[in-house]
Amino acid sequence: MMMSASTGVVDREFHVFRGSPDENGEHVGEFKSYQIPVQPGWVVLDALLWLQAEQVSDLAIRWNCKAAKCGSCSAEVNGLPSLMCKTRLDHMPVDQPVMVRPMRTFPLIKDLVTDVSWNYEVNKKITPFTPINDDQPSWRYYQEDADRVQEFRKCIECFICQNVCHVIRHHRKFNEFAGPRFLIRLASLEMHPLDKADRLKFIKEEAGIGLCNITKCCTDRCPEEIRITDNAIIPLKERVVDRYYDPITMLLHKIGIM
Ligand code: SF4
Ligand code: SF4
Ligand code: FES
C-alpha cells in the first residue's frame, strides 16, 4: 500500500472477478489482481470505473445512477452482496485486498454483470393493482394505510435480497419461490386499501411463501432498509394461515362471507 501525503490517494489492491458464462450460465473465470489509486471518499464503483477507463477497457460493469437509487450496480464486495456505488472504501481495512465478484445467484453475462431477467418474469405473474372503486370518483384513504405500504415503495429492484436468499441461492427454487422482492410487492398490493384482487392462493401456491423460514438475511442486506421479513413476509404468512389453516376462516371464505 502506497499513500501520497499531499493528495490522500492510496494505492490499493483489488481482486476482481473476470469471466464468462458456460452453457448453463454458471460463472467461469478467475479473480485478477489490480492496483488502483483510491482517492479519499471513493466508493467501490469509483475504483472500478477508474480501472475500466485507465487499464481494463473491456471490464463489464453495470451501473446507471451512482446514487444508490437505480439498483443496477449490485455485486458481492468482500463476500457481502452490496451496491457498489454505496460501498465506501474507507470503511474497509486498507491492508487487505478488496474482493469484487458478481451476484452468485444469477447467470453470468460477463465479469461483474449478471442476467437478472428471471425476476422480471416473476413480476409478470403478479396480478397488478385492481381498484375497488374504478367507477367512483373517490381515491381517498387513511394516512395510516398509506404509511403501511409506503415502506415497500422504496424498493429499487437491486435484487440483492433475491441474491442473498438461500431458497434461491442454494436451493435453486426458481420455479417455486418468488423471493423477498416480490413478496414485498405482493404485500404492498394486498395491504392497499383500494385494491380488490385476491392474491392469497398465488402467494401460497406459486410464490411459495411457505419456503421462507424467516432467516431475515434479505432484510439484513436491503440497501433501502426495508423491513422485508417483519413488515411484508410475516403478515402475508399470517393471512395465508388464516385463509387455509384456520377452520372458521376457511368456512367463512367457502360460503363467501370473507
Ligand atoms: S427471510 Fe425468507 S425471503 Fe428473506 S432471506 Fe430468509 S428465507 Fe429468504
Ligand atoms: S427489497 Fe431491498 S434488497 Fe430487495 S430488491 Fe428491493 S431494495 Fe433491493
Ligand atoms: S449505480 Fe444506481 S444503484 Fe448503484
PDB file of C-alpha atoms and ligand atoms in Angstrom:
ATOM      1  CA  MET A   1       0.000   0.000   0.000  1.00  0.00           C
ATOM      2  CA  MET A   2       1.411   3.418  -1.007  1.00  0.00           C
ATOM      3  CA  MET A   3      -0.028   6.756   0.073  1.00  0.00           C
ATOM      4  CA  SER A   4       0.558  10.246  -1.217  1.00  0.00           C
ATOM      5  CA  ALA A   5       0.645  12.622   1.763  1.00  0.00           C
ATOM      6  CA  SER A   6      -0.379  15.663  -0.294  1.00  0.00           C
ATOM      7  CA  THR A   7      -3.433  14.192  -2.061  1.00  0.00           C
ATOM      8  CA  GLY A   8      -4.539  11.397   0.278  1.00  0.00           C
ATOM      9  CA  VAL A   9      -4.505   8.975  -2.681  1.00  0.00           C
ATOM     10  CA  VAL A  10      -3.814   5.386  -1.586  1.00  0.00           C
ATOM     11  CA  ASP A  11      -2.772   2.562  -3.908  1.00  0.00           C
ATOM     12  CA  ARG A  12      -4.991  -0.373  -3.020  1.00  0.00           C
ATOM     13  CA  GLU A  13      -5.177  -3.918  -4.240  1.00  0.00           C
ATOM     14  CA  PHE A  14      -8.393  -5.182  -5.795  1.00  0.00           C
ATOM     15  CA  HIS A  15      -9.256  -8.750  -6.747  1.00  0.00           C
ATOM     16  CA  VAL A  16     -11.896  -8.507  -9.438  1.00  0.00           C
ATOM     17  CA  PHE A  17     -13.726 -11.447 -10.974  1.00  0.00           C
ATOM     18  CA  ARG A  18     -13.207 -11.692 -14.727  1.00  0.00           C
ATOM     19  CA  GLY A  19     -15.108 -14.325 -16.612  1.00  0.00           C
ATOM     20  CA  SER A  20     -17.861 -15.518 -18.911  1.00  0.00           C
ATOM     21  CA  PRO A  21     -20.736 -17.983 -18.512  1.00  0.00           C
ATOM     22  CA  ASP A  22     -20.657 -21.606 -19.546  1.00  0.00           C
ATOM     23  CA  GLU A  23     -23.622 -23.019 -21.478  1.00  0.00           C
ATOM     24  CA  ASN A  24     -25.720 -23.092 -18.268  1.00  0.00           C
ATOM     25  CA  GLY A  25     -24.890 -19.545 -17.221  1.00  0.00           C
ATOM     26  CA  GLU A  26     -22.537 -20.760 -14.486  1.00  0.00           C
ATOM     27  CA  HIS A  27     -19.761 -18.332 -13.594  1.00  0.00           C
ATOM     28  CA  VAL A  28     -16.499 -19.472 -15.171  1.00  0.00           C
ATOM     29  CA  GLY A  29     -13.461 -17.289 -14.601  1.00  0.00           C
ATOM     30  CA  GLU A  30     -10.942 -16.130 -12.046  1.00  0.00           C
ATOM     31  CA  PHE A  31     -10.043 -13.237  -9.778  1.00  0.00           C
ATOM     32  CA  LYS A  32      -7.467 -10.889 -11.289  1.00  0.00           C
ATOM     33  CA  SER A  33      -5.389  -8.564  -9.185  1.00  0.00           C
ATOM     34  CA  TYR A  34      -5.199  -4.809  -9.886  1.00  0.00           C
ATOM     35  CA  GLN A  35      -3.589  -1.855  -8.100  1.00  0.00           C
ATOM     36  CA  ILE A  36      -5.911   1.151  -8.063  1.00  0.00           C
ATOM     37  CA  PRO A  37      -5.041   4.673  -6.790  1.00  0.00           C
ATOM     38  CA  VAL A  38      -8.005   5.266  -4.491  1.00  0.00           C
ATOM     39  CA  GLN A  39      -8.937   8.858  -3.729  1.00  0.00           C
ATOM     40  CA  PRO A  40     -10.455   9.951  -0.400  1.00  0.00           C
ATOM     41  CA  GLY A  41     -14.210   9.340  -0.319  1.00  0.00           C
ATOM     42  CA  TRP A  42     -14.276   6.842  -3.169  1.00  0.00           C
ATOM     43  CA  VAL A  43     -16.785   4.001  -3.287  1.00  0.00           C
ATOM     44  CA  VAL A  44     -16.087   0.633  -4.936  1.00  0.00           C
ATOM     45  CA  LEU A  45     -17.749   1.757  -8.162  1.00  0.00           C
ATOM     46  CA  ASP A  46     -15.398   4.775  -8.424  1.00  0.00           C
ATOM     47  CA  ALA A  47     -12.405   2.457  -8.261  1.00  0.00           C
ATOM     48  CA  LEU A  48     -13.763   0.057 -10.878  1.00  0.00           C
ATOM     49  CA  LEU A  49     -14.697   2.898 -13.235  1.00  0.00           C
ATOM     50  CA  TRP A  50     -11.138   4.213 -12.903  1.00  0.00           C
ATOM     51  CA  LEU A  51      -9.852   0.710 -13.709  1.00  0.00           C
ATOM     52  CA  GLN A  52     -12.120   0.456 -16.739  1.00  0.00           C
ATOM     53  CA  ALA A  53     -11.126   3.918 -18.007  1.00  0.00           C
ATOM     54  CA  GLU A  54      -7.385   3.606 -17.413  1.00  0.00           C
ATOM     55  CA  GLN A  55      -6.348  -0.052 -17.658  1.00  0.00           C
ATOM     56  CA  VAL A  56      -9.018  -2.635 -18.457  1.00  0.00           C
ATOM     57  CA  SER A  57     -11.334  -1.205 -21.088  1.00  0.00           C
ATOM     58  CA  ASP A  58     -13.244  -4.487 -21.564  1.00  0.00           C
ATOM     59  CA  LEU A  59     -14.206  -4.839 -17.872  1.00  0.00           C
ATOM     60  CA  ALA A  60     -18.003  -5.311 -17.768  1.00  0.00           C
ATOM     61  CA  ILE A  61     -19.808  -3.358 -15.016  1.00  0.00           C
ATOM     62  CA  ARG A  62     -23.480  -2.362 -14.869  1.00  0.00           C
ATOM     63  CA  TRP A  63     -24.375   0.972 -13.307  1.00  0.00           C
ATOM     64  CA  ASN A  64     -26.546   3.993 -14.001  1.00  0.00           C
ATOM     65  CA  CYS A  65     -27.199   6.488 -11.222  1.00  0.00           C
ATOM     66  CA  LYS A  66     -24.182   6.241  -8.907  1.00  0.00           C
ATOM     67  CA  ALA A  67     -26.574   7.427  -6.233  1.00  0.00           C
ATOM     68  CA  ALA A  68     -27.930   4.158  -4.772  1.00  0.00           C
ATOM     69  CA  LYS A  69     -31.254   4.675  -6.500  1.00  0.00           C
ATOM     70  CA  CYS A  70     -31.322   2.712  -9.780  1.00  0.00           C
ATOM     71  CA  GLY A  71     -30.445  -0.692  -8.315  1.00  0.00           C
ATOM     72  CA  SER A  72     -28.198  -1.714 -11.203  1.00  0.00           C
ATOM     73  CA  CYS A  73     -24.710  -1.925  -9.627  1.00  0.00           C
ATOM     74  CA  SER A  74     -25.355  -4.867  -7.268  1.00  0.00           C
ATOM     75  CA  ALA A  75     -22.372  -7.187  -6.727  1.00  0.00           C
ATOM     76  CA  GLU A  76     -20.614  -9.007  -3.892  1.00  0.00           C
ATOM     77  CA  VAL A  77     -17.907  -6.977  -2.170  1.00  0.00           C
ATOM     78  CA  ASN A  78     -15.724  -8.875   0.283  1.00  0.00           C
ATOM     79  CA  GLY A  79     -18.401 -11.572   0.309  1.00  0.00           C
ATOM     80  CA  LEU A  80     -21.296  -9.237   1.087  1.00  0.00           C
ATOM     81  CA  PRO A  81     -23.989  -8.529  -1.514  1.00  0.00           C
ATOM     82  CA  SER A  82     -23.926  -4.742  -1.855  1.00  0.00           C
ATOM     83  CA  LEU A  83     -24.481  -1.764  -4.123  1.00  0.00           C
ATOM     84  CA  MET A  84     -21.014  -0.903  -5.447  1.00  0.00           C
ATOM     85  CA  CYS A  85     -21.950   2.790  -5.538  1.00  0.00           C
ATOM     86  CA  LYS A  86     -22.848   2.793  -1.845  1.00  0.00           C
ATOM     87  CA  THR A  87     -19.888   0.806  -0.526  1.00  0.00           C
ATOM     88  CA  ARG A  88     -17.214   3.167   0.741  1.00  0.00           C
ATOM     89  CA  LEU A  89     -13.606   2.064   0.555  1.00  0.00           C
ATOM     90  CA  ASP A  90     -12.552   3.976   3.655  1.00  0.00           C
ATOM     91  CA  HIS A  91     -14.768   1.633   5.677  1.00  0.00           C
ATOM     92  CA  MET A  92     -12.622  -1.369   4.707  1.00  0.00           C
ATOM     93  CA  PRO A  93      -9.207  -2.398   6.047  1.00  0.00           C
ATOM     94  CA  VAL A  94      -6.506  -0.879   3.816  1.00  0.00           C
ATOM     95  CA  ASP A  95      -4.067  -3.752   4.314  1.00  0.00           C
ATOM     96  CA  GLN A  96      -6.382  -6.337   2.706  1.00  0.00           C
ATOM     97  CA  PRO A  97      -7.431  -6.662  -0.938  1.00  0.00           C
ATOM     98  CA  VAL A  98     -10.951  -5.662  -1.904  1.00  0.00           C
ATOM     99  CA  MET A  99     -12.686  -8.674  -3.471  1.00  0.00           C
ATOM    100  CA  VAL A 100     -15.427  -7.931  -6.010  1.00  0.00           C
ATOM    101  CA  ARG A 101     -17.470 -10.613  -7.735  1.00  0.00           C
ATOM    102  CA  PRO A 102     -20.861 -10.763  -9.479  1.00  0.00           C
ATOM    103  CA  MET A 103     -24.052 -11.817  -7.702  1.00  0.00           C
ATOM    104  CA  ARG A 104     -23.714 -15.594  -7.497  1.00  0.00           C
ATOM    105  CA  THR A 105     -27.389 -16.476  -7.677  1.00  0.00           C
ATOM    106  CA  PHE A 106     -27.979 -15.264 -11.226  1.00  0.00           C
ATOM    107  CA  PRO A 107     -26.478 -16.445 -14.535  1.00  0.00           C
ATOM    108  CA  LEU A 108     -23.364 -14.574 -15.579  1.00  0.00           C
ATOM    109  CA  ILE A 109     -23.277 -12.305 -18.616  1.00  0.00           C
ATOM    110  CA  LYS A 110     -19.666 -11.098 -18.224  1.00  0.00           C
ATOM    111  CA  ASP A 111     -17.313 -10.153 -15.390  1.00  0.00           C
ATOM    112  CA  LEU A 112     -19.456  -8.352 -12.791  1.00  0.00           C
ATOM    113  CA  VAL A 113     -22.701  -8.332 -14.771  1.00  0.00           C
ATOM    114  CA  THR A 114     -25.399 -10.950 -14.233  1.00  0.00           C
ATOM    115  CA  ASP A 115     -28.649 -11.728 -16.006  1.00  0.00           C
ATOM    116  CA  VAL A 116     -31.468 -10.796 -13.612  1.00  0.00           C
ATOM    117  CA  SER A 117     -34.295 -11.277 -16.123  1.00  0.00           C
ATOM    118  CA  TRP A 118     -35.809 -14.160 -14.111  1.00  0.00           C
ATOM    119  CA  ASN A 119     -37.004 -11.503 -11.667  1.00  0.00           C
ATOM    120  CA  TYR A 120     -38.983  -9.724 -14.360  1.00  0.00           C
ATOM    121  CA  GLU A 121     -40.645 -12.998 -15.346  1.00  0.00           C
ATOM    122  CA  VAL A 122     -41.747 -13.500 -11.720  1.00  0.00           C
ATOM    123  CA  ASN A 123     -43.075  -9.951 -11.633  1.00  0.00           C
ATOM    124  CA  LYS A 124     -45.269 -10.543 -14.690  1.00  0.00           C
ATOM    125  CA  LYS A 125     -47.164 -13.311 -12.868  1.00  0.00           C
ATOM    126  CA  ILE A 126     -48.433 -10.964 -10.128  1.00  0.00           C
ATOM    127  CA  THR A 127     -51.959  -9.589 -10.538  1.00  0.00           C
ATOM    128  CA  PRO A 128     -51.448  -5.823 -10.716  1.00  0.00           C
ATOM    129  CA  PHE A 129     -53.293  -3.187  -8.704  1.00  0.00           C
ATOM    130  CA  THR A 130     -57.025  -3.683  -9.201  1.00  0.00           C
ATOM    131  CA  PRO A 131     -59.031  -0.727  -7.837  1.00  0.00           C
ATOM    132  CA  ILE A 132     -62.240  -1.359  -5.904  1.00  0.00           C
ATOM    133  CA  ASN A 133     -63.723   1.941  -6.952  1.00  0.00           C
ATOM    134  CA  ASP A 134     -62.910   2.095 -10.625  1.00  0.00           C
ATOM    135  CA  ASP A 135     -66.320   3.613 -11.327  1.00  0.00           C
ATOM    136  CA  GLN A 136     -66.326   6.013  -8.374  1.00  0.00           C
ATOM    137  CA  PRO A 137     -64.521   9.342  -8.197  1.00  0.00           C
ATOM    138  CA  SER A 138     -63.002   8.960  -4.692  1.00  0.00           C
ATOM    139  CA  TRP A 139     -59.441   7.730  -4.237  1.00  0.00           C
ATOM    140  CA  ARG A 140     -59.236   8.937  -0.635  1.00  0.00           C
ATOM    141  CA  TYR A 141     -57.946   6.685   2.116  1.00  0.00           C
ATOM    142  CA  TYR A 142     -56.408   6.999   5.552  1.00  0.00           C
ATOM    143  CA  GLN A 143     -52.846   8.223   6.040  1.00  0.00           C
ATOM    144  CA  GLU A 144     -52.062   5.216   8.240  1.00  0.00           C
ATOM    145  CA  ASP A 145     -52.947   2.908   5.329  1.00  0.00           C
ATOM    146  CA  ALA A 146     -50.625   4.918   3.075  1.00  0.00           C
ATOM    147  CA  ASP A 147     -47.860   4.754   5.668  1.00  0.00           C
ATOM    148  CA  ARG A 148     -48.062   0.982   5.873  1.00  0.00           C
ATOM    149  CA  VAL A 149     -47.377   0.400   2.173  1.00  0.00           C
ATOM    150  CA  GLN A 150     -45.073   3.394   1.663  1.00  0.00           C
ATOM    151  CA  GLU A 151     -42.061   1.494   3.015  1.00  0.00           C
ATOM    152  CA  PHE A 152     -42.425  -1.125   0.276  1.00  0.00           C
ATOM    153  CA  ARG A 153     -42.414   1.581  -2.417  1.00  0.00           C
ATOM    154  CA  LYS A 154     -38.779   2.375  -1.546  1.00  0.00           C
ATOM    155  CA  CYS A 155     -37.621  -0.812  -3.300  1.00  0.00           C
ATOM    156  CA  ILE A 156     -35.089  -0.007  -6.063  1.00  0.00           C
ATOM    157  CA  GLU A 157     -35.119  -3.537  -7.517  1.00  0.00           C
ATOM    158  CA  CYS A 158     -31.435  -4.133  -6.901  1.00  0.00           C
ATOM    159  CA  PHE A 159     -32.267  -7.846  -6.329  1.00  0.00           C
ATOM    160  CA  ILE A 160     -29.722  -8.109  -3.531  1.00  0.00           C
ATOM    161  CA  CYS A 161     -32.405  -9.726  -1.381  1.00  0.00           C
ATOM    162  CA  GLN A 162     -33.103 -12.259  -4.123  1.00  0.00           C
ATOM    163  CA  ASN A 163     -29.373 -12.924  -4.424  1.00  0.00           C
ATOM    164  CA  VAL A 164     -28.861 -13.496  -0.716  1.00  0.00           C
ATOM    165  CA  CYS A 165     -31.963 -15.618  -0.026  1.00  0.00           C
ATOM    166  CA  HIS A 166     -30.864 -19.232   0.493  1.00  0.00           C
ATOM    167  CA  VAL A 167     -34.102 -20.598  -1.006  1.00  0.00           C
ATOM    168  CA  ILE A 168     -32.977 -19.235  -4.372  1.00  0.00           C
ATOM    169  CA  ARG A 169     -29.199 -19.030  -3.948  1.00  0.00           C
ATOM    170  CA  HIS A 170     -28.562 -22.516  -2.553  1.00  0.00           C
ATOM    171  CA  HIS A 171     -31.745 -24.488  -3.120  1.00  0.00           C
ATOM    172  CA  ARG A 172     -32.336 -23.030  -6.622  1.00  0.00           C
ATOM    173  CA  LYS A 173     -36.141 -22.870  -6.210  1.00  0.00           C
ATOM    174  CA  PHE A 174     -36.541 -20.523  -9.152  1.00  0.00           C
ATOM    175  CA  ASN A 175     -39.799 -22.207 -10.195  1.00  0.00           C
ATOM    176  CA  GLU A 176     -41.351 -22.478  -6.750  1.00  0.00           C
ATOM    177  CA  PHE A 177     -40.451 -19.282  -4.925  1.00  0.00           C
ATOM    178  CA  ALA A 178     -40.964 -15.638  -5.863  1.00  0.00           C
ATOM    179  CA  GLY A 179     -38.321 -14.343  -3.454  1.00  0.00           C
ATOM    180  CA  PRO A 180     -38.375 -11.468  -0.961  1.00  0.00           C
ATOM    181  CA  ARG A 181     -38.537  -8.661  -3.513  1.00  0.00           C
ATOM    182  CA  PHE A 182     -41.800  -9.998  -4.913  1.00  0.00           C
ATOM    183  CA  LEU A 183     -43.244 -10.925  -1.543  1.00  0.00           C
ATOM    184  CA  ILE A 184     -42.816  -7.206  -0.835  1.00  0.00           C
ATOM    185  CA  ARG A 185     -44.677  -6.289  -3.985  1.00  0.00           C
ATOM    186  CA  LEU A 186     -47.419  -8.753  -3.117  1.00  0.00           C
ATOM    187  CA  ALA A 187     -47.666  -7.297   0.398  1.00  0.00           C
ATOM    188  CA  SER A 188     -47.920  -3.756  -0.958  1.00  0.00           C
ATOM    189  CA  LEU A 189     -50.854  -4.823  -3.150  1.00  0.00           C
ATOM    190  CA  GLU A 190     -52.566  -6.999  -0.548  1.00  0.00           C
ATOM    191  CA  MET A 191     -52.377  -4.229   2.076  1.00  0.00           C
ATOM    192  CA  HIS A 192     -53.557  -1.494  -0.274  1.00  0.00           C
ATOM    193  CA  PRO A 193     -56.955  -0.295   0.994  1.00  0.00           C
ATOM    194  CA  LEU A 194     -58.301   0.367  -2.506  1.00  0.00           C
ATOM    195  CA  ASP A 195     -57.249  -2.918  -4.102  1.00  0.00           C
ATOM    196  CA  LYS A 196     -59.824  -5.676  -4.544  1.00  0.00           C
ATOM    197  CA  ALA A 197     -57.804  -8.533  -6.108  1.00  0.00           C
ATOM    198  CA  ASP A 198     -57.281 -11.698  -4.065  1.00  0.00           C
ATOM    199  CA  ARG A 199     -53.701 -12.981  -4.392  1.00  0.00           C
ATOM    200  CA  LEU A 200     -53.552 -15.339  -1.403  1.00  0.00           C
ATOM    201  CA  LYS A 201     -53.803 -18.525  -3.489  1.00  0.00           C
ATOM    202  CA  PHE A 202     -50.947 -17.256  -5.669  1.00  0.00           C
ATOM    203  CA  ILE A 203     -48.905 -16.282  -2.593  1.00  0.00           C
ATOM    204  CA  LYS A 204     -49.315 -19.763  -1.124  1.00  0.00           C
ATOM    205  CA  GLU A 205     -49.024 -21.917  -4.210  1.00  0.00           C
ATOM    206  CA  GLU A 206     -46.941 -20.069  -6.796  1.00  0.00           C
ATOM    207  CA  ALA A 207     -44.984 -17.523  -4.782  1.00  0.00           C
ATOM    208  CA  GLY A 208     -44.177 -20.337  -2.326  1.00  0.00           C
ATOM    209  CA  ILE A 209     -44.270 -18.265   0.842  1.00  0.00           C
ATOM    210  CA  GLY A 210     -44.045 -21.442   2.943  1.00  0.00           C
ATOM    211  CA  LEU A 211     -40.455 -21.907   1.742  1.00  0.00           C
ATOM    212  CA  CYS A 212     -39.340 -18.776   3.590  1.00  0.00           C
ATOM    213  CA  ASN A 213     -38.129 -19.721   7.052  1.00  0.00           C
ATOM    214  CA  ILE A 214     -37.692 -16.114   8.222  1.00  0.00           C
ATOM    215  CA  THR A 215     -33.916 -16.072   8.433  1.00  0.00           C
ATOM    216  CA  LYS A 216     -34.004 -12.310   7.726  1.00  0.00           C
ATOM    217  CA  CYS A 217     -30.869 -12.390   5.527  1.00  0.00           C
ATOM    218  CA  CYS A 218     -32.835 -10.390   2.940  1.00  0.00           C
ATOM    219  CA  THR A 219     -33.695  -7.685   5.474  1.00  0.00           C
ATOM    220  CA  ASP A 220     -30.094  -7.513   6.699  1.00  0.00           C
ATOM    221  CA  ARG A 221     -28.733  -6.663   3.236  1.00  0.00           C
ATOM    222  CA  CYS A 222     -31.502  -4.447   1.818  1.00  0.00           C
ATOM    223  CA  PRO A 223     -29.862  -1.093   0.946  1.00  0.00           C
ATOM    224  CA  GLU A 224     -33.201   0.682   1.394  1.00  0.00           C
ATOM    225  CA  GLU A 225     -33.533  -0.805   4.888  1.00  0.00           C
ATOM    226  CA  ILE A 226     -36.977  -2.186   4.125  1.00  0.00           C
ATOM    227  CA  ARG A 227     -38.079  -4.492   6.931  1.00  0.00           C
ATOM    228  CA  ILE A 228     -38.896  -7.212   4.429  1.00  0.00           C
ATOM    229  CA  THR A 229     -39.447 -10.068   6.835  1.00  0.00           C
ATOM    230  CA  ASP A 230     -41.261  -8.327   9.682  1.00  0.00           C
ATOM    231  CA  ASN A 231     -43.443  -5.981   7.681  1.00  0.00           C
ATOM    232  CA  ALA A 232     -44.149  -7.912   4.474  1.00  0.00           C
ATOM    233  CA  ILE A 233     -43.451 -11.638   4.721  1.00  0.00           C
ATOM    234  CA  ILE A 234     -44.753 -12.375   8.218  1.00  0.00           C
ATOM    235  CA  PRO A 235     -48.071 -10.508   7.673  1.00  0.00           C
ATOM    236  CA  LEU A 236     -48.535 -12.399   4.391  1.00  0.00           C
ATOM    237  CA  LYS A 237     -47.798 -15.700   6.115  1.00  0.00           C
ATOM    238  CA  GLU A 238     -50.440 -14.828   8.723  1.00  0.00           C
ATOM    239  CA  ARG A 239     -53.005 -14.130   6.025  1.00  0.00           C
ATOM    240  CA  VAL A 240     -52.253 -17.446   4.306  1.00  0.00           C
ATOM    241  CA  VAL A 241     -52.538 -19.333   7.609  1.00  0.00           C
ATOM    242  CA  ASP A 242     -55.847 -17.629   8.399  1.00  0.00           C
ATOM    243  CA  ARG A 243     -57.288 -18.458   4.983  1.00  0.00           C
ATOM    244  CA  TYR A 244     -56.025 -22.009   4.556  1.00  0.00           C
ATOM    245  CA  TYR A 245     -55.465 -23.409   8.018  1.00  0.00           C
ATOM    246  CA  ASP A 246     -57.925 -21.679  10.392  1.00  0.00           C
ATOM    247  CA  PRO A 247     -61.145 -23.759  10.277  1.00  0.00           C
ATOM    248  CA  ILE A 248     -63.557 -20.848  10.960  1.00  0.00           C
ATOM    249  CA  THR A 249     -61.969 -18.528   8.395  1.00  0.00           C
ATOM    250  CA  MET A 250     -61.847 -21.379   5.885  1.00  0.00           C
ATOM    251  CA  LEU A 251     -65.586 -21.975   6.358  1.00  0.00           C
ATOM    252  CA  LEU A 252     -66.470 -18.261   6.088  1.00  0.00           C
ATOM    253  CA  HIS A 253     -64.402 -17.964   2.938  1.00  0.00           C
ATOM    254  CA  LYS A 254     -66.050 -21.039   1.452  1.00  0.00           C
ATOM    255  CA  ILE A 255     -69.551 -19.661   1.968  1.00  0.00           C
ATOM    256  CA  GLY A 256     -68.492 -16.290   0.585  1.00  0.00           C
ATOM    257  CA  ILE A 257     -68.546 -14.177   3.767  1.00  0.00           C
ATOM    258  CA  MET A 258     -64.783 -13.451   3.676  1.00  0.00           C
TER     259      MET A 258
HETATM  260  S1  SF4 B   1     -36.313 -14.308   5.429  1.00  0.00           S
HETATM  261 FE1  SF4 B   1     -37.251 -15.643   3.882  1.00  0.00          FE
HETATM  262  S2  SF4 B   1     -37.148 -14.466   1.989  1.00  0.00           S
HETATM  263 FE2  SF4 B   1     -35.712 -13.487   3.433  1.00  0.00          FE
HETATM  264  S3  SF4 B   1     -33.741 -14.462   3.015  1.00  0.00           S
HETATM  265 FE3  SF4 B   1     -34.684 -15.654   4.655  1.00  0.00          FE
HETATM  266  S4  SF4 B   1     -35.776 -17.340   3.619  1.00  0.00           S
HETATM  267 FE4  SF4 B   1     -35.314 -15.755   2.059  1.00  0.00          FE
HETATM  268  S1  SF4 B   2     -36.300  -5.122  -1.217  1.00  0.00           S
HETATM  269 FE1  SF4 B   2     -34.354  -4.082  -0.835  1.00  0.00          FE
HETATM  270  S2  SF4 B   2     -32.804  -5.603  -1.391  1.00  0.00           S
HETATM  271 FE2  SF4 B   2     -34.723  -6.301  -2.282  1.00  0.00          FE
HETATM  272  S3  SF4 B   2     -34.735  -5.514  -4.359  1.00  0.00           S
HETATM  273 FE3  SF4 B   2     -35.810  -4.001  -3.080  1.00  0.00          FE
HETATM  274  S4  SF4 B   2     -34.263  -2.546  -2.439  1.00  0.00           S
HETATM  275 FE4  SF4 B   2     -33.171  -4.343  -3.214  1.00  0.00          FE
HETATM  276  S1  FES B   3     -25.397   2.862  -9.848  1.00  0.00           S
HETATM  277 FE1  FES B   3     -27.528   3.093  -9.367  1.00  0.00          FE
HETATM  278  S2  FES B   3     -27.711   1.978  -7.515  1.00  0.00           S
HETATM  279 FE2  FES B   3     -25.578   1.942  -7.890  1.00  0.00          FE
END
